[in-house]
GROMACS .gro file of N, CA and C in nm:
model
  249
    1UNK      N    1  -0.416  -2.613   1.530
    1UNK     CA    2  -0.548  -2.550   1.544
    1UNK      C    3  -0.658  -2.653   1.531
    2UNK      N    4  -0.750  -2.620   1.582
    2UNK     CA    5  -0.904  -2.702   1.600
    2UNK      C    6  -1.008  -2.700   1.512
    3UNK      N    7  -0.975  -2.545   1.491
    3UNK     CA    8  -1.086  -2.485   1.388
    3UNK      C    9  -1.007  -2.455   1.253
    4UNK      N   10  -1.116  -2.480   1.127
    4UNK     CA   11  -1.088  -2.398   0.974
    4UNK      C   12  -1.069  -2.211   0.990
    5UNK      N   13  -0.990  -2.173   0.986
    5UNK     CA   14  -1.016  -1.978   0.937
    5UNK      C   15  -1.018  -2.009   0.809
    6UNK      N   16  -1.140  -1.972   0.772
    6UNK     CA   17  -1.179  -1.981   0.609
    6UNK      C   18  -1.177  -1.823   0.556
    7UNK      N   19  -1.095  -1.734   0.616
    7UNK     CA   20  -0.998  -1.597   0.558
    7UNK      C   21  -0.876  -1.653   0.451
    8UNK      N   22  -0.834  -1.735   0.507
    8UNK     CA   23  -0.680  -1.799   0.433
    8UNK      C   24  -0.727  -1.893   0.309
    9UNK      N   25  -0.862  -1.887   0.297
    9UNK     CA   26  -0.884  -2.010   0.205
    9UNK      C   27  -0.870  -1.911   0.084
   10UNK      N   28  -0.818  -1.987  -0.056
   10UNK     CA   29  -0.760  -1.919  -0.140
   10UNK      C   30  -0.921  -1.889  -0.255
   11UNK      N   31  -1.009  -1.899  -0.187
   11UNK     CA   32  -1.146  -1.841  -0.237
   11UNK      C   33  -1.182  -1.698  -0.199
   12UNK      N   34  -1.133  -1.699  -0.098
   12UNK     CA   35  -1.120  -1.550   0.026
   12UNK      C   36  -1.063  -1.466  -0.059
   13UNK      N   37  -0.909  -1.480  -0.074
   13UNK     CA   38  -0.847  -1.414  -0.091
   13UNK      C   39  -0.818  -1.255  -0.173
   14UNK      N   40  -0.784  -1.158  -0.194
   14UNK     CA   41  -0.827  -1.046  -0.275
   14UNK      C   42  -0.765  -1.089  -0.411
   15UNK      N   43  -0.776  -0.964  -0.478
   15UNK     CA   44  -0.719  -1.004  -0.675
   15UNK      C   45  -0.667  -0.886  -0.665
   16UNK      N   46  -0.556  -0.838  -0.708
   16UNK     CA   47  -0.499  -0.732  -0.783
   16UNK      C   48  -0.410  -0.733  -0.909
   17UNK      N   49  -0.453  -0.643  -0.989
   17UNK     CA   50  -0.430  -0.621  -1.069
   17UNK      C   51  -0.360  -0.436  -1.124
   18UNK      N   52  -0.264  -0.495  -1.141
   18UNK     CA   53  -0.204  -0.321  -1.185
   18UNK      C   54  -0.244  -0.223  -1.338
   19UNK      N   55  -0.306  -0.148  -1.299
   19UNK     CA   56  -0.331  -0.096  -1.408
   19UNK      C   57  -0.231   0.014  -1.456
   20UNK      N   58  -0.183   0.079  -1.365
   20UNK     CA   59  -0.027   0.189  -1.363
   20UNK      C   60   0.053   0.151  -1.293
   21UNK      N   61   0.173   0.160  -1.267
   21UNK     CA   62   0.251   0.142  -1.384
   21UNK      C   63   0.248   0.042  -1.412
   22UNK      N   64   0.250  -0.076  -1.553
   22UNK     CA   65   0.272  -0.172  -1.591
   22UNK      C   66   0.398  -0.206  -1.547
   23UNK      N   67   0.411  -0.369  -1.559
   23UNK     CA   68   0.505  -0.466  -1.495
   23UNK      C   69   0.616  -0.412  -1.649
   24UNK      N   70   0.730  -0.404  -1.561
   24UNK     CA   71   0.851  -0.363  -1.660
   24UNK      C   72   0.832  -0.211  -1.743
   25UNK      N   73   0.720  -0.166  -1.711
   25UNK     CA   74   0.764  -0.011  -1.752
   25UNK      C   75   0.869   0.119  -1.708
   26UNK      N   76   0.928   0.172  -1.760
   26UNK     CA   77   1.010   0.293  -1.786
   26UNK      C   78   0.948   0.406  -1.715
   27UNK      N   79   0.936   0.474  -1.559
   27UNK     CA   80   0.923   0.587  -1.547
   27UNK      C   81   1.018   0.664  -1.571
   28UNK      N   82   0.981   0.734  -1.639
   28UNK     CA   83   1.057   0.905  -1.687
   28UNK      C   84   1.017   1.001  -1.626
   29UNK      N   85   0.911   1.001  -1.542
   29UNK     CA   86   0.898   1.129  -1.474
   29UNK      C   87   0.848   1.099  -1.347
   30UNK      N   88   0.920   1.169  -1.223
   30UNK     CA   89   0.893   1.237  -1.102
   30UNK      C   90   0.797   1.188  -1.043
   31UNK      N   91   0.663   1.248  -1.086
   31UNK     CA   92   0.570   1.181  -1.018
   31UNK      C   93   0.494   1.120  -1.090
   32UNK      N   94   0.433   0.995  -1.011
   32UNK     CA   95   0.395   0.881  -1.108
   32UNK      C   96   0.263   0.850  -1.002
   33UNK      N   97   0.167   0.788  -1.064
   33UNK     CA   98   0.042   0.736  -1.073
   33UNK      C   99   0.036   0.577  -1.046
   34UNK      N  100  -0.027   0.531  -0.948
   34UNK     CA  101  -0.027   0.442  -0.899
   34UNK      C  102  -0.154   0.396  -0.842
   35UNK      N  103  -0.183   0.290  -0.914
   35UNK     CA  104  -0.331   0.233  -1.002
   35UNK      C  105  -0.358   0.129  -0.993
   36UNK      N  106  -0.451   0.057  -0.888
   36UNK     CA  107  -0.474  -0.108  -0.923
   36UNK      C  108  -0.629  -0.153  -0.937
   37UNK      N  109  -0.693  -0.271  -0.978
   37UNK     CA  110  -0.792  -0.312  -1.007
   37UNK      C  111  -0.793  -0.392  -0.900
   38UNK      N  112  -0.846  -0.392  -0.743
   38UNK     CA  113  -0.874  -0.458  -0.640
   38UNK      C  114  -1.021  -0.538  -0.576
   39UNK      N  115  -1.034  -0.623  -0.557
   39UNK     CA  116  -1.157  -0.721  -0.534
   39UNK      C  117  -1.154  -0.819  -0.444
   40UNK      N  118  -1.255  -0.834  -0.391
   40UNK     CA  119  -1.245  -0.947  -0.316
   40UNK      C  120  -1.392  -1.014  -0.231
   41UNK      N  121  -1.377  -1.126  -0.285
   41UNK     CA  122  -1.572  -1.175  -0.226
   41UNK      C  123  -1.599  -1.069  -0.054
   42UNK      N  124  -1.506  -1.013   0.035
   42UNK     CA  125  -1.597  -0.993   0.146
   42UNK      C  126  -1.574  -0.797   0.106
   43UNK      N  127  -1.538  -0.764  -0.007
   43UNK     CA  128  -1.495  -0.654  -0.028
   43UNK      C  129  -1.310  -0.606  -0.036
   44UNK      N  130  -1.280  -0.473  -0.026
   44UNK     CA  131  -1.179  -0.424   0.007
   44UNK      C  132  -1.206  -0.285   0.004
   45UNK      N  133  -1.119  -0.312   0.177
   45UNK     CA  134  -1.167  -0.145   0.234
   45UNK      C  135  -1.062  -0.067   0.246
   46UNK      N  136  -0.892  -0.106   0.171
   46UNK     CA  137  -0.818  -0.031   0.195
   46UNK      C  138  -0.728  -0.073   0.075
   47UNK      N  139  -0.592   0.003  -0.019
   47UNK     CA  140  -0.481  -0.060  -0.058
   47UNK      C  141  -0.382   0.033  -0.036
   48UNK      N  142  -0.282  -0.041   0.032
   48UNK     CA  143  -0.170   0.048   0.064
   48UNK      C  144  -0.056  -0.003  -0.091
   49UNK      N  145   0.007   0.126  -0.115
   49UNK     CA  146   0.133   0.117  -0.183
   49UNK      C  147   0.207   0.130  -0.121
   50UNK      N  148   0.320   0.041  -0.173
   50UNK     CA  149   0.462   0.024  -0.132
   50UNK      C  150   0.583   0.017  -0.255
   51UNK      N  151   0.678   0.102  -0.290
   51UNK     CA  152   0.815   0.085  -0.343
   51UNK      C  153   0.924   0.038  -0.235
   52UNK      N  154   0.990  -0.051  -0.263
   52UNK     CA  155   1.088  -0.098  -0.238
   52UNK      C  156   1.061  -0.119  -0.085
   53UNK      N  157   0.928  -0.218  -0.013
   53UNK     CA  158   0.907  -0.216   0.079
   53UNK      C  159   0.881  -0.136   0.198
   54UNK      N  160   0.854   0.034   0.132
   54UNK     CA  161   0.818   0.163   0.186
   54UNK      C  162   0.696   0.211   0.143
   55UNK      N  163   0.613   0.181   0.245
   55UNK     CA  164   0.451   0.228   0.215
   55UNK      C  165   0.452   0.409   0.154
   56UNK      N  166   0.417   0.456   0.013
   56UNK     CA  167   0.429   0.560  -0.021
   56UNK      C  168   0.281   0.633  -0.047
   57UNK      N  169   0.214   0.532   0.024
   57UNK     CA  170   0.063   0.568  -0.029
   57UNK      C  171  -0.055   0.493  -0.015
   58UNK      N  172  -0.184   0.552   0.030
   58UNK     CA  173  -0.272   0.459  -0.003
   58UNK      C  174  -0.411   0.469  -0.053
   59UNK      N  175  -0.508   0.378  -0.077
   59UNK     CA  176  -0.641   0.473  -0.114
   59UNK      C  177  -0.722   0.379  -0.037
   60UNK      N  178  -0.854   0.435  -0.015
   60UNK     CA  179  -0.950   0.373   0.077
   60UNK      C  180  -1.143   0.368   0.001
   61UNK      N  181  -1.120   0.396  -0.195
   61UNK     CA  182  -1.225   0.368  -0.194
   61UNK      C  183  -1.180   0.360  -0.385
   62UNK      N  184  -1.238   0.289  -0.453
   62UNK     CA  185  -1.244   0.301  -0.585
   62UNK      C  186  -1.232   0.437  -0.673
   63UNK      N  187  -1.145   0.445  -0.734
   63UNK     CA  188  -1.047   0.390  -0.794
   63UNK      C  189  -0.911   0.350  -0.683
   64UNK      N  190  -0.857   0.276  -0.682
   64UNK     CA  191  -0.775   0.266  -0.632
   64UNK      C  192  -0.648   0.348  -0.639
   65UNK      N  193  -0.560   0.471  -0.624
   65UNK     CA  194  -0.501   0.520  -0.653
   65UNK      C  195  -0.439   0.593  -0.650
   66UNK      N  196  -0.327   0.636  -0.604
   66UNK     CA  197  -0.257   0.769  -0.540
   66UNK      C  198  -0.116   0.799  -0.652
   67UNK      N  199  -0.122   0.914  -0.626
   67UNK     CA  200  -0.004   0.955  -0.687
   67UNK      C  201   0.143   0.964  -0.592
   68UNK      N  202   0.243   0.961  -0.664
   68UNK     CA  203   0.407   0.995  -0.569
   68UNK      C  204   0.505   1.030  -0.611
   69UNK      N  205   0.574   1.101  -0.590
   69UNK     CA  206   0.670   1.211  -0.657
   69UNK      C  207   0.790   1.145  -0.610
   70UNK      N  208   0.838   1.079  -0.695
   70UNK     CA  209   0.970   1.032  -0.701
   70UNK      C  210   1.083   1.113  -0.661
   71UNK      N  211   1.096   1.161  -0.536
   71UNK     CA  212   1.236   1.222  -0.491
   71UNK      C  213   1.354   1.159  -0.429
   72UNK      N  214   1.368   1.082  -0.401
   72UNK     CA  215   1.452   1.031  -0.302
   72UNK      C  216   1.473   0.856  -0.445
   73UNK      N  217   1.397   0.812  -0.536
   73UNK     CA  218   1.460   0.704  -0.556
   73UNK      C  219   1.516   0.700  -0.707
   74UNK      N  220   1.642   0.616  -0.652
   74UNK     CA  221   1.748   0.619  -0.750
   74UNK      C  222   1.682   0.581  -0.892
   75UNK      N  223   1.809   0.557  -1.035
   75UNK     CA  224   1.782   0.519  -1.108
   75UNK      C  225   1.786   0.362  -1.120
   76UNK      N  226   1.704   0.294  -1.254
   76UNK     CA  227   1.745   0.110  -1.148
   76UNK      C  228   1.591   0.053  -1.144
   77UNK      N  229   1.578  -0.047  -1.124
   77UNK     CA  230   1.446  -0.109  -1.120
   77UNK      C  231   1.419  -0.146  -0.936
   78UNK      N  232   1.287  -0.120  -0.944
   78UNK     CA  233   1.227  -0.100  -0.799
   78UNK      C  234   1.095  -0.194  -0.804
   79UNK      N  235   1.042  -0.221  -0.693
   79UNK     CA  236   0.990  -0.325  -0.677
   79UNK      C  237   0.824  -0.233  -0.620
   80UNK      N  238   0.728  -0.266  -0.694
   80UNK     CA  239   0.644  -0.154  -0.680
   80UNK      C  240   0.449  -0.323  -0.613
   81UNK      N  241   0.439  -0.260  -0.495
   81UNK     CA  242   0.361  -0.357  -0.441
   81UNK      C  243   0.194  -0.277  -0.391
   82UNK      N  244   0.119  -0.404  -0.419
   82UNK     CA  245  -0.048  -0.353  -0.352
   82UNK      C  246  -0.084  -0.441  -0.273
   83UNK      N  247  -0.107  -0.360  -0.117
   83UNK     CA  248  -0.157  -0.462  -0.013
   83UNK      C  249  -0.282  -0.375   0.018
   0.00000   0.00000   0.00000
């Protein structure tokens, strides 16, 4: 490339932070709450959730946050993501 995309520059970039469920917590129940602290110098206008690489949700304005009723996933540790 010719040109800088100053999107990729790691000043750009967004912040998240999980506020539900915490890293290594125990769900015990069904449906669960799904919570992040999102930012970013040009804004953020969307965060999608994902378990186990399956978008289950998303929100499009502060608080960040949707709920999801755990039917379909096993017992076991799962990999819980904010894009």
């Amino acid at each position: 490339p010719t040109e800088i995309d100053p999107i990729q520059s790691s000043e750009l970039m967004p912040k998240v932070d999980f506020i539900s469920p915490l890293a290594g917590q125990t769900i015990t129940n069904r449906d669960m709450v799904l919570e992040v602290r999102a930012s970013a110098p040009r804004g953020v206008v969307k965060v999608n959730f994902q378990i186990d690489g399956t978008i289950v949700g998303n929100a499009s304005s502060f608080p960040f946050k949707t709920t999801y009723t755990a039917r379909t996933l096993t017992n076991g540790k799962h990999t819980i993501k904010a894009i």
